[in-house]
Short mmCIF file of N, CA and C and ligand atoms in Angstrom, two decimals:
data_model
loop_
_atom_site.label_atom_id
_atom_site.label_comp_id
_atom_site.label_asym_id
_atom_site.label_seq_id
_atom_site.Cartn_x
_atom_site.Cartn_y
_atom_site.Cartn_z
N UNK A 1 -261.57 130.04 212.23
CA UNK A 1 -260.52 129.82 213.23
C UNK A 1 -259.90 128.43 213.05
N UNK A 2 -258.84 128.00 212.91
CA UNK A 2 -257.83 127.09 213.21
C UNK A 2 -258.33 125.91 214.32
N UNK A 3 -258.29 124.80 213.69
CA UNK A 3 -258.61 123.80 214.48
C UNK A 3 -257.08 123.44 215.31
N UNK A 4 -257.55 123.31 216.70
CA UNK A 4 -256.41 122.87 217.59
C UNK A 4 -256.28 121.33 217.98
N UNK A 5 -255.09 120.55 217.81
CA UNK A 5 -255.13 119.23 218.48
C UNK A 5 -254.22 119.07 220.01
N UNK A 6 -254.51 118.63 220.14
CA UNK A 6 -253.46 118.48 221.61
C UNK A 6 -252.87 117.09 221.62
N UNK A 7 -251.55 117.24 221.32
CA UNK A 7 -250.71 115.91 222.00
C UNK A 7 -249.81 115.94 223.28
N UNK A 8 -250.84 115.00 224.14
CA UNK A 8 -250.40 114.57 225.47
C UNK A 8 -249.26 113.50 225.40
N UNK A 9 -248.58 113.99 226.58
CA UNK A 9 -247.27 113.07 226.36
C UNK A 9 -247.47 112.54 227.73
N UNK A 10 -247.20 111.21 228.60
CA UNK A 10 -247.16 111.06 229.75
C UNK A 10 -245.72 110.98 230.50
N UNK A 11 -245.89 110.60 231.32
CA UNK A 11 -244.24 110.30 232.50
C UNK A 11 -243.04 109.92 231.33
N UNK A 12 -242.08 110.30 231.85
CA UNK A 12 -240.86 110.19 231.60
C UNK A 12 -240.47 110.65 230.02
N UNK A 13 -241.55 110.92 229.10
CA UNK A 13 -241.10 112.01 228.28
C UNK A 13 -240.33 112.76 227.90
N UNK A 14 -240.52 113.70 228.73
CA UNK A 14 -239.62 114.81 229.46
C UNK A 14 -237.75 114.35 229.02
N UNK A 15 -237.78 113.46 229.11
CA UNK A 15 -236.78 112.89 228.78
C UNK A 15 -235.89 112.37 227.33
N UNK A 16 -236.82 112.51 226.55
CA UNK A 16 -236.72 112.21 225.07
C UNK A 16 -235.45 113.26 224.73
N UNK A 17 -234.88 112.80 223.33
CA UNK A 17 -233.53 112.49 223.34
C UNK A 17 -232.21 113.26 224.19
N UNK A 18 -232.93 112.46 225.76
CA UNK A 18 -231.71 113.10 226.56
C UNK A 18 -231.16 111.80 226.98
N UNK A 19 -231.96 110.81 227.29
CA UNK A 19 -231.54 109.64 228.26
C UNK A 19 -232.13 108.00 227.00
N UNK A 20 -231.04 107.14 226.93
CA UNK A 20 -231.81 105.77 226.45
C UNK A 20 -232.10 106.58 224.99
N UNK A 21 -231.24 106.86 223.86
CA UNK A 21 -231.22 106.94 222.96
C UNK A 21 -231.65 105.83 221.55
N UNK A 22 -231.01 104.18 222.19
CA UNK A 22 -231.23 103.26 221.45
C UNK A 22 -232.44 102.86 221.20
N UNK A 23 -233.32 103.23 222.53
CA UNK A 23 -234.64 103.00 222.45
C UNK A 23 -235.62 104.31 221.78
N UNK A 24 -235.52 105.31 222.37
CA UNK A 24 -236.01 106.53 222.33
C UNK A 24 -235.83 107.56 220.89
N UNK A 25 -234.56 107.35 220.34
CA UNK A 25 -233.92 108.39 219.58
C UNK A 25 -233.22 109.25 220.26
N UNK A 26 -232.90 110.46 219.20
CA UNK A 26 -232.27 111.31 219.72
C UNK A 26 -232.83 113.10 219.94
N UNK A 27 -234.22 112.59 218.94
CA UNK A 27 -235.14 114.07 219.18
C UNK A 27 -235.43 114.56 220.59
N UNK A 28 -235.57 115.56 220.72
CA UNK A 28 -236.05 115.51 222.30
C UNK A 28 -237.69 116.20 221.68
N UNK A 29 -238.76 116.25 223.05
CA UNK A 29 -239.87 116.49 222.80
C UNK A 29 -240.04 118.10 222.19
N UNK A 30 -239.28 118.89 222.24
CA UNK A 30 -239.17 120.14 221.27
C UNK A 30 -238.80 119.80 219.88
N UNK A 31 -238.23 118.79 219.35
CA UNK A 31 -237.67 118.46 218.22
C UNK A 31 -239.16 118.07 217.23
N UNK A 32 -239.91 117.04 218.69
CA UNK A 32 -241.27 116.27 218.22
C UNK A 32 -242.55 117.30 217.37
N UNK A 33 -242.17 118.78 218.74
CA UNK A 33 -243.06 119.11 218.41
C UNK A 33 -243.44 119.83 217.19
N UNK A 34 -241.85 120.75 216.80
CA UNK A 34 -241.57 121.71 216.06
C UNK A 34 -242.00 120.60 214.49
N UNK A 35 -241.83 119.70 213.97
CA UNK A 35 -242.43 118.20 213.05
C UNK A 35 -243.26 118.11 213.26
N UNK A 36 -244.21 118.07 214.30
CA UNK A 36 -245.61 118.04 214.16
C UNK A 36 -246.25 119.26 213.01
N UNK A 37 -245.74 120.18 214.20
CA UNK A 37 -246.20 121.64 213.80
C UNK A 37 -246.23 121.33 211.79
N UNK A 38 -244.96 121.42 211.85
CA UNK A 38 -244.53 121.59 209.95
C UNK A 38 -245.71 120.77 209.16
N UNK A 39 -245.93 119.41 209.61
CA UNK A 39 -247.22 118.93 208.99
C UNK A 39 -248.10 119.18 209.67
N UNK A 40 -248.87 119.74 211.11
CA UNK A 40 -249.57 120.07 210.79
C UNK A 40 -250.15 121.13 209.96
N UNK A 41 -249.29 122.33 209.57
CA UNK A 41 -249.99 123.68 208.68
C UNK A 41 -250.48 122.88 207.41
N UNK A 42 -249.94 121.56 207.04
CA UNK A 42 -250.59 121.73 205.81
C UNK A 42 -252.23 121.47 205.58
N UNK A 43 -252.54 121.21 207.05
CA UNK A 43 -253.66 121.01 207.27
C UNK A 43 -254.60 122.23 207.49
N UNK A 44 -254.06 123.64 207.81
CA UNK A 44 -254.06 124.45 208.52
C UNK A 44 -254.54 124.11 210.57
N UNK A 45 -253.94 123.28 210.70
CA UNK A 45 -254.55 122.40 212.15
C UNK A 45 -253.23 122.97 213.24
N UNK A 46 -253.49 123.59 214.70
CA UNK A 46 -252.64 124.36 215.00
C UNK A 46 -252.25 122.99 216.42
N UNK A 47 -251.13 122.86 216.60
CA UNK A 47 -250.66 121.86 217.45
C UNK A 47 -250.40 122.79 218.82
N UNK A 48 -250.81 121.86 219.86
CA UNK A 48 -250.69 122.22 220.67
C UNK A 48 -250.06 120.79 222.19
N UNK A 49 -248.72 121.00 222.29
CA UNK A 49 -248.16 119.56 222.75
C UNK A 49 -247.74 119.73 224.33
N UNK A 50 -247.97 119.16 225.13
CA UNK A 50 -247.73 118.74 226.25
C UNK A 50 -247.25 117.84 227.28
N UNK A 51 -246.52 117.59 228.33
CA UNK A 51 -245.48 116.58 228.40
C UNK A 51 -246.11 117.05 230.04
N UNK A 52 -246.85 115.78 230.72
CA UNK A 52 -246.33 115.91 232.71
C UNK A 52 -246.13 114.05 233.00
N UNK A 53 -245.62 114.32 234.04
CA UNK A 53 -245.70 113.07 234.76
C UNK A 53 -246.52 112.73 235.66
N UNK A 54 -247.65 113.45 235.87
CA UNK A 54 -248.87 113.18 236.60
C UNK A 54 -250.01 112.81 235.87
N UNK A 55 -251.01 111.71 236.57
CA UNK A 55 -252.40 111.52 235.49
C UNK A 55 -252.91 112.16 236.24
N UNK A 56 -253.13 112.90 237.02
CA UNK A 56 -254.19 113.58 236.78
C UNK A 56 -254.21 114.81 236.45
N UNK A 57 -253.01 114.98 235.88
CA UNK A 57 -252.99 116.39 235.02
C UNK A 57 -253.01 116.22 233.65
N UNK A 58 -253.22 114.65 233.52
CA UNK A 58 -252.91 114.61 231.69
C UNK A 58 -254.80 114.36 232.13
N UNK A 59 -255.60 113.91 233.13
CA UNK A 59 -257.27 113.58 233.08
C UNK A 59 -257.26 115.20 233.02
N UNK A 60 -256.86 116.08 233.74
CA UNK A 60 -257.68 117.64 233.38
C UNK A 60 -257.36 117.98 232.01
N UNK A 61 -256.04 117.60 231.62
CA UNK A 61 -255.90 118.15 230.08
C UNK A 61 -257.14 117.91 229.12
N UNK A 62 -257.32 116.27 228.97
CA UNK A 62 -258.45 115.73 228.52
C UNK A 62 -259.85 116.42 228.75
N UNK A 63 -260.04 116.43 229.90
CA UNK A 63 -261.22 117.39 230.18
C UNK A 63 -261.14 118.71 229.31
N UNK A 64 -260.26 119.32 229.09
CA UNK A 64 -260.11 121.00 228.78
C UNK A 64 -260.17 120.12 227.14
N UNK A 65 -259.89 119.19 226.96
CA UNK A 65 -259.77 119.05 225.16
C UNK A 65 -261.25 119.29 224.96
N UNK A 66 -262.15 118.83 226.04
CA UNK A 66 -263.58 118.57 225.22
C UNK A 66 -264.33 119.78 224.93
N UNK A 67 -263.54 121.13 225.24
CA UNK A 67 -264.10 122.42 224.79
C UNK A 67 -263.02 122.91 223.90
N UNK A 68 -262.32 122.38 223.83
CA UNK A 68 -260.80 123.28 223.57
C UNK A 68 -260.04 122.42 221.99
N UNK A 69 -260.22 120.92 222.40
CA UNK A 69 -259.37 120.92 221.09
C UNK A 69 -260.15 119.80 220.04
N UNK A 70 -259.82 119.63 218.40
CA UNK A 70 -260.67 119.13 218.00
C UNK A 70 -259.99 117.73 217.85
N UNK A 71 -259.22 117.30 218.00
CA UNK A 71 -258.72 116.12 218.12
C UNK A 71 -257.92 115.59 218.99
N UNK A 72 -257.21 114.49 220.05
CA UNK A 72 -255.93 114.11 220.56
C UNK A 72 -255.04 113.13 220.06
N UNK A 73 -254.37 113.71 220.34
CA UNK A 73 -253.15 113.02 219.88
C UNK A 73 -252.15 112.21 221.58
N UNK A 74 -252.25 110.89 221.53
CA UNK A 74 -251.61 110.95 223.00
C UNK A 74 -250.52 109.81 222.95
N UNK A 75 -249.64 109.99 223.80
CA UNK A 75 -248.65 108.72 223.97
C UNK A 75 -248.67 108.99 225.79
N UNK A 76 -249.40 107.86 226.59
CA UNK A 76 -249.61 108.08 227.63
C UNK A 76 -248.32 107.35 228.46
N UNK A 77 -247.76 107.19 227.63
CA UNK A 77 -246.09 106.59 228.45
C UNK A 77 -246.49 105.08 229.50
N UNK A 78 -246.00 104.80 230.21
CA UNK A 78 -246.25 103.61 231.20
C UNK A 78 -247.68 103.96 231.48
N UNK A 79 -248.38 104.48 231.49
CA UNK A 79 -250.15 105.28 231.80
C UNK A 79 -250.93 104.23 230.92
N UNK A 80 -250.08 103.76 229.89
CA UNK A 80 -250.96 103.60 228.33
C UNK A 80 -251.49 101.70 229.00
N UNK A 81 -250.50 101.11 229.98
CA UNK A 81 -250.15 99.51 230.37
C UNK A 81 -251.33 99.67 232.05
N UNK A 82 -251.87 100.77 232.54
CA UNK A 82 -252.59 100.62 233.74
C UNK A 82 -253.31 102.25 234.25
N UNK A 83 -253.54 102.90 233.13
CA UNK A 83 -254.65 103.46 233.35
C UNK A 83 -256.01 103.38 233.11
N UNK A 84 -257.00 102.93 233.79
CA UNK A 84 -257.91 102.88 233.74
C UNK A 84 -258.74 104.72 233.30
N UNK A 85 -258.28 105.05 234.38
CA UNK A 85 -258.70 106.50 234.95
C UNK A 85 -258.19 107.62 233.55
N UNK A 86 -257.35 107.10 232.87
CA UNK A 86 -257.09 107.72 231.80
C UNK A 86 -258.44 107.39 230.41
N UNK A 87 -258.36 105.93 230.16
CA UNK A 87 -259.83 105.64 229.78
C UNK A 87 -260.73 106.14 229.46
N UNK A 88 -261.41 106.13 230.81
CA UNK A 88 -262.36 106.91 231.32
C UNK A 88 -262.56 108.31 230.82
N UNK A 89 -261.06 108.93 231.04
CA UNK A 89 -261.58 110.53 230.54
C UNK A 89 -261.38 110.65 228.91
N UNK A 90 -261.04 109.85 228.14
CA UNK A 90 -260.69 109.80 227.19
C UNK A 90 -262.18 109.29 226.35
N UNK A 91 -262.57 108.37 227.29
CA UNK A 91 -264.10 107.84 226.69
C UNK A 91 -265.21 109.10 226.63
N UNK A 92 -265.29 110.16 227.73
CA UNK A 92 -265.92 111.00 227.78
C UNK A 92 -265.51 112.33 226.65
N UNK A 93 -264.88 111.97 225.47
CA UNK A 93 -264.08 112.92 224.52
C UNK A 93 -264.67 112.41 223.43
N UNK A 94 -265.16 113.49 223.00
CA UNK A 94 -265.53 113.48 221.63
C UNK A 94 -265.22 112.68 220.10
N UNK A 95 -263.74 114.03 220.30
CA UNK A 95 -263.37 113.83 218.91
C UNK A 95 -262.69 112.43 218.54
N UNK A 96 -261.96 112.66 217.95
CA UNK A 96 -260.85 111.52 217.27
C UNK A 96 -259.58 111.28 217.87
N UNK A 97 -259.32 110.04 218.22
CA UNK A 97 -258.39 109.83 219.37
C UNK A 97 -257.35 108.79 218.89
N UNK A 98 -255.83 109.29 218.46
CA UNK A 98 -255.05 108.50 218.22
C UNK A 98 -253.57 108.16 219.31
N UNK A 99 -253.51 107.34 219.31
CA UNK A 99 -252.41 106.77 220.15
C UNK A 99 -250.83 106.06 219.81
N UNK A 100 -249.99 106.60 220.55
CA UNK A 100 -248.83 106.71 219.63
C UNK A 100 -248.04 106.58 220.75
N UNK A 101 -247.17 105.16 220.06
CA UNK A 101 -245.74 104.73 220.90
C UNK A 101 -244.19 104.86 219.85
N UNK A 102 -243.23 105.54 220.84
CA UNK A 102 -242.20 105.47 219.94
C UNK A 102 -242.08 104.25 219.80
N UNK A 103 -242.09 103.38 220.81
CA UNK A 103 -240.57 101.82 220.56
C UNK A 103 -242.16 100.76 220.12
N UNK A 104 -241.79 100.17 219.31
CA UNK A 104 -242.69 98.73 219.41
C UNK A 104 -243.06 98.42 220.23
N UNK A 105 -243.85 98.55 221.03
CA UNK A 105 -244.34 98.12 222.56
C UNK A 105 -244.45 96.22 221.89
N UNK A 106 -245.41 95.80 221.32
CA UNK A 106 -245.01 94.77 220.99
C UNK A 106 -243.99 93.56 220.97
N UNK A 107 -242.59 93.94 220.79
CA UNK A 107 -241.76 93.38 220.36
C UNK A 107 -240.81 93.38 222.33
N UNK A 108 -241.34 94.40 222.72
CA UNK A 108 -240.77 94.56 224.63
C UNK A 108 -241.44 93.43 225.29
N UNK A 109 -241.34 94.20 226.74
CA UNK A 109 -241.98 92.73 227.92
C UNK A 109 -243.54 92.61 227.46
N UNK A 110 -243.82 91.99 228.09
CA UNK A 110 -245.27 91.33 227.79
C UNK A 110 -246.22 92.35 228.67
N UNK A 111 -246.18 92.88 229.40
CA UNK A 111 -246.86 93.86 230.37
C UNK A 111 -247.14 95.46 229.38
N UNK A 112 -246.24 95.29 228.41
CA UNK A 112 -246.36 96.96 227.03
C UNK A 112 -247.19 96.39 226.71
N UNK A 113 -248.05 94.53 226.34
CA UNK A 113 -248.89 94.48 225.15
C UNK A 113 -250.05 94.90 225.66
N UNK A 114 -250.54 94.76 226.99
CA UNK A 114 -251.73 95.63 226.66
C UNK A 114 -252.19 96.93 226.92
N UNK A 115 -252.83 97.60 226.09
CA UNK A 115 -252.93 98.97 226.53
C UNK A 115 -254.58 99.34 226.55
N UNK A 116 -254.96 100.13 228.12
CA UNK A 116 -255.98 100.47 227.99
C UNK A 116 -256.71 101.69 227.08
N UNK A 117 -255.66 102.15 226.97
CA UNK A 117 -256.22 103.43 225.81
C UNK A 117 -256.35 103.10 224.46
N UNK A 118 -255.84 101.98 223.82
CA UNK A 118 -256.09 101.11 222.95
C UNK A 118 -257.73 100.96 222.39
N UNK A 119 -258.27 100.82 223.85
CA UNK A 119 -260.16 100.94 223.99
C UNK A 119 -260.97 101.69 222.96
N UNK A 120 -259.96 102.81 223.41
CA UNK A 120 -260.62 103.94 222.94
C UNK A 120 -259.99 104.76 221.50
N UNK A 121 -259.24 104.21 221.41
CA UNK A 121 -258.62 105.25 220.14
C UNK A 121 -258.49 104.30 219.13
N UNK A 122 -258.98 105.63 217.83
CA UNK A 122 -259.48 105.08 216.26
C UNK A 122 -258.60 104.72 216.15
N UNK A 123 -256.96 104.83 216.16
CA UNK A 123 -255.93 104.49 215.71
C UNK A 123 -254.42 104.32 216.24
N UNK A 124 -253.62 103.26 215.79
CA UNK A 124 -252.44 103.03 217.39
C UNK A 124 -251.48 103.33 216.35
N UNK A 125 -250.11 103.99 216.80
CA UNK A 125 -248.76 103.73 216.13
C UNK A 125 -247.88 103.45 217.08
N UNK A 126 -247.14 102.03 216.28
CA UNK A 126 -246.38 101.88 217.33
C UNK A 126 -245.02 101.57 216.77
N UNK A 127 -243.99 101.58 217.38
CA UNK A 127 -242.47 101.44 216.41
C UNK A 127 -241.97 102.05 215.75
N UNK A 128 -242.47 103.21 215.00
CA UNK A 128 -241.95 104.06 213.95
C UNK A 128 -240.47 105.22 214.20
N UNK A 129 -240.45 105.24 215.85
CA UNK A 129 -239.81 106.17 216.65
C UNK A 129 -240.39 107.31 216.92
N UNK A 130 -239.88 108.69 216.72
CA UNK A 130 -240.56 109.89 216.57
C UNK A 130 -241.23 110.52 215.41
N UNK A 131 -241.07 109.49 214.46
CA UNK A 131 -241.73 109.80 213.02
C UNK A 131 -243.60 109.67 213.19
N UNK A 132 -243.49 108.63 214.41
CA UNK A 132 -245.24 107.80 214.62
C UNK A 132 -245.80 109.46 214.60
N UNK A 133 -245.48 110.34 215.62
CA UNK A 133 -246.12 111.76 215.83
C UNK A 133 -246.53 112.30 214.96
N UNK A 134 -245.26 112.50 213.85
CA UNK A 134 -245.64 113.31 212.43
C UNK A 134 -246.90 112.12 211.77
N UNK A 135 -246.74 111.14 211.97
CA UNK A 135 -247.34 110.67 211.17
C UNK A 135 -249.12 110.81 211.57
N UNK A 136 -248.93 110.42 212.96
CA UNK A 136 -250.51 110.48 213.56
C UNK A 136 -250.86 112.00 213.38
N UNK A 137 -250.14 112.77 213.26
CA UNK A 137 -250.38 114.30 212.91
C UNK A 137 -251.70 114.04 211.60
N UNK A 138 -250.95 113.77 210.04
CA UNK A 138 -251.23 113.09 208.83
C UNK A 138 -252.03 112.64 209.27
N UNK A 139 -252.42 111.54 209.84
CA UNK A 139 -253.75 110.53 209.90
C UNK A 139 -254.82 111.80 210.83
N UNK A 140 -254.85 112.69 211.87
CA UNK A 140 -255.70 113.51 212.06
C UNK A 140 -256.05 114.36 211.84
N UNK A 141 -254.96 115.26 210.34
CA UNK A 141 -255.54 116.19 209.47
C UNK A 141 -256.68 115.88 208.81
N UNK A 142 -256.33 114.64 208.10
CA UNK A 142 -257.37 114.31 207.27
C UNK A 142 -258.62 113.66 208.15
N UNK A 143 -258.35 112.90 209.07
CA UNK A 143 -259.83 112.84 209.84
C UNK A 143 -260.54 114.32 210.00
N UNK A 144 -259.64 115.28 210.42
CA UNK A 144 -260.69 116.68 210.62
C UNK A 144 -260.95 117.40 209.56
N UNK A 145 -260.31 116.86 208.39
CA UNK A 145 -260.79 117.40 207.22
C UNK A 145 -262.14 116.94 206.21
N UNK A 146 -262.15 115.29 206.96
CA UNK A 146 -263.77 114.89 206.13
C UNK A 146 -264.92 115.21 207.37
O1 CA2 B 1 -242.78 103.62 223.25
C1 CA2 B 1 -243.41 104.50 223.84
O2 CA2 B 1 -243.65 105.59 223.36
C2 CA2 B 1 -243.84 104.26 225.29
O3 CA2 B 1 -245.11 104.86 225.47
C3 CA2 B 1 -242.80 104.93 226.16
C4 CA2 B 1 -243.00 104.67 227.65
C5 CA2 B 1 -243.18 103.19 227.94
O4 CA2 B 1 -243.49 103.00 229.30
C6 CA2 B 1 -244.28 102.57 227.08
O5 CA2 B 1 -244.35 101.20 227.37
C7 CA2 B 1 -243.98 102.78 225.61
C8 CA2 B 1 -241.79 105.18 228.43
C9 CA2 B 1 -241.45 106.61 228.19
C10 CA2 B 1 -240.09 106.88 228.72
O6 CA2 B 1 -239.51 107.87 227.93
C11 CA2 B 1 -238.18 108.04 228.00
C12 CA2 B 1 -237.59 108.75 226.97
C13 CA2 B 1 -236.26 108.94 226.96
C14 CA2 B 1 -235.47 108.45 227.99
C15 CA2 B 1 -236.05 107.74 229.03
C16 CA2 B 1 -237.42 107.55 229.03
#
């Protein structure tokens, strides 16, 4: 059977290339996902992507990953600068946990530099735009492949 990943998207998502293009692009989160998808088959790794503006529906998602999927993939949106509670459920997860910002959080206000999910995940992308996705895709094929 097909290994599943789940990429969580947090607040304001939903929004991707509809609103704030200069920052965002112009993909919208169907654009993200359908690019995931394409690299993930070469993995045979089946994507599975999700977008709310509530944490505690992105903490049950997390919960359901720890039976359900073999890796995450997350960009926890403003979640990523003051969730604790996200953390937490993320610490209680198994697999391999990468984290992914479109804009340079870096190079913004000083309140993007720190991120608590940072804690916890093998690996950060940040700046690339909507390419970071495809790419953290790539970096968790091959983690579930060794
Ligand atoms: O760069 C990223 O991916 C962020 O996670 C995006 C968050 C921001 O709070 C983080 O600091 C960095 C904001 C997501 C808002 O998404 C929008 C997309 C299009 C239009 C408006 C908002």
């Amino acid at each position: 059977m097909s290994k599943t990943v789940f990429i969580l998207n947090g607040p304001n998502l939903n929004l991707l290339g509809k609103r704030q293009p200069e920052i965002y692009g112009a993909d919208t989160l169907e654009d993200v996902a359908e690019h995931c998808r394409t690299t993930a088959a070469r993995y045979g790794v089946t994507i599975d992507l999700r977008q709310s503006n509530h944490e505690g529906q992105i903490i049950d998602w997390i919960h359901q990953a720890r039976d359900e999927a073999a890796g995450i993939i997350i960009n926890p949106g403003a979640f990523t600068h003051t969730s604790v509670a996200i953390l937490d459920a993320l610490n209680a997860y198994d697999g391999p946990v990468l984290e992914v910002h479109i804009s340079n959080v870096h190079k913004r206000e000083s309140f993007r530099h720190h991120s608590y999910v940072s804690l916890r995940a093998d690996g950060v992308i940040a700046g690339f735009g909507v390419q970071g996705y495809s790419l953290a895709v790539d970096r968790m094929g091959t983690l579930l492949q060794s």
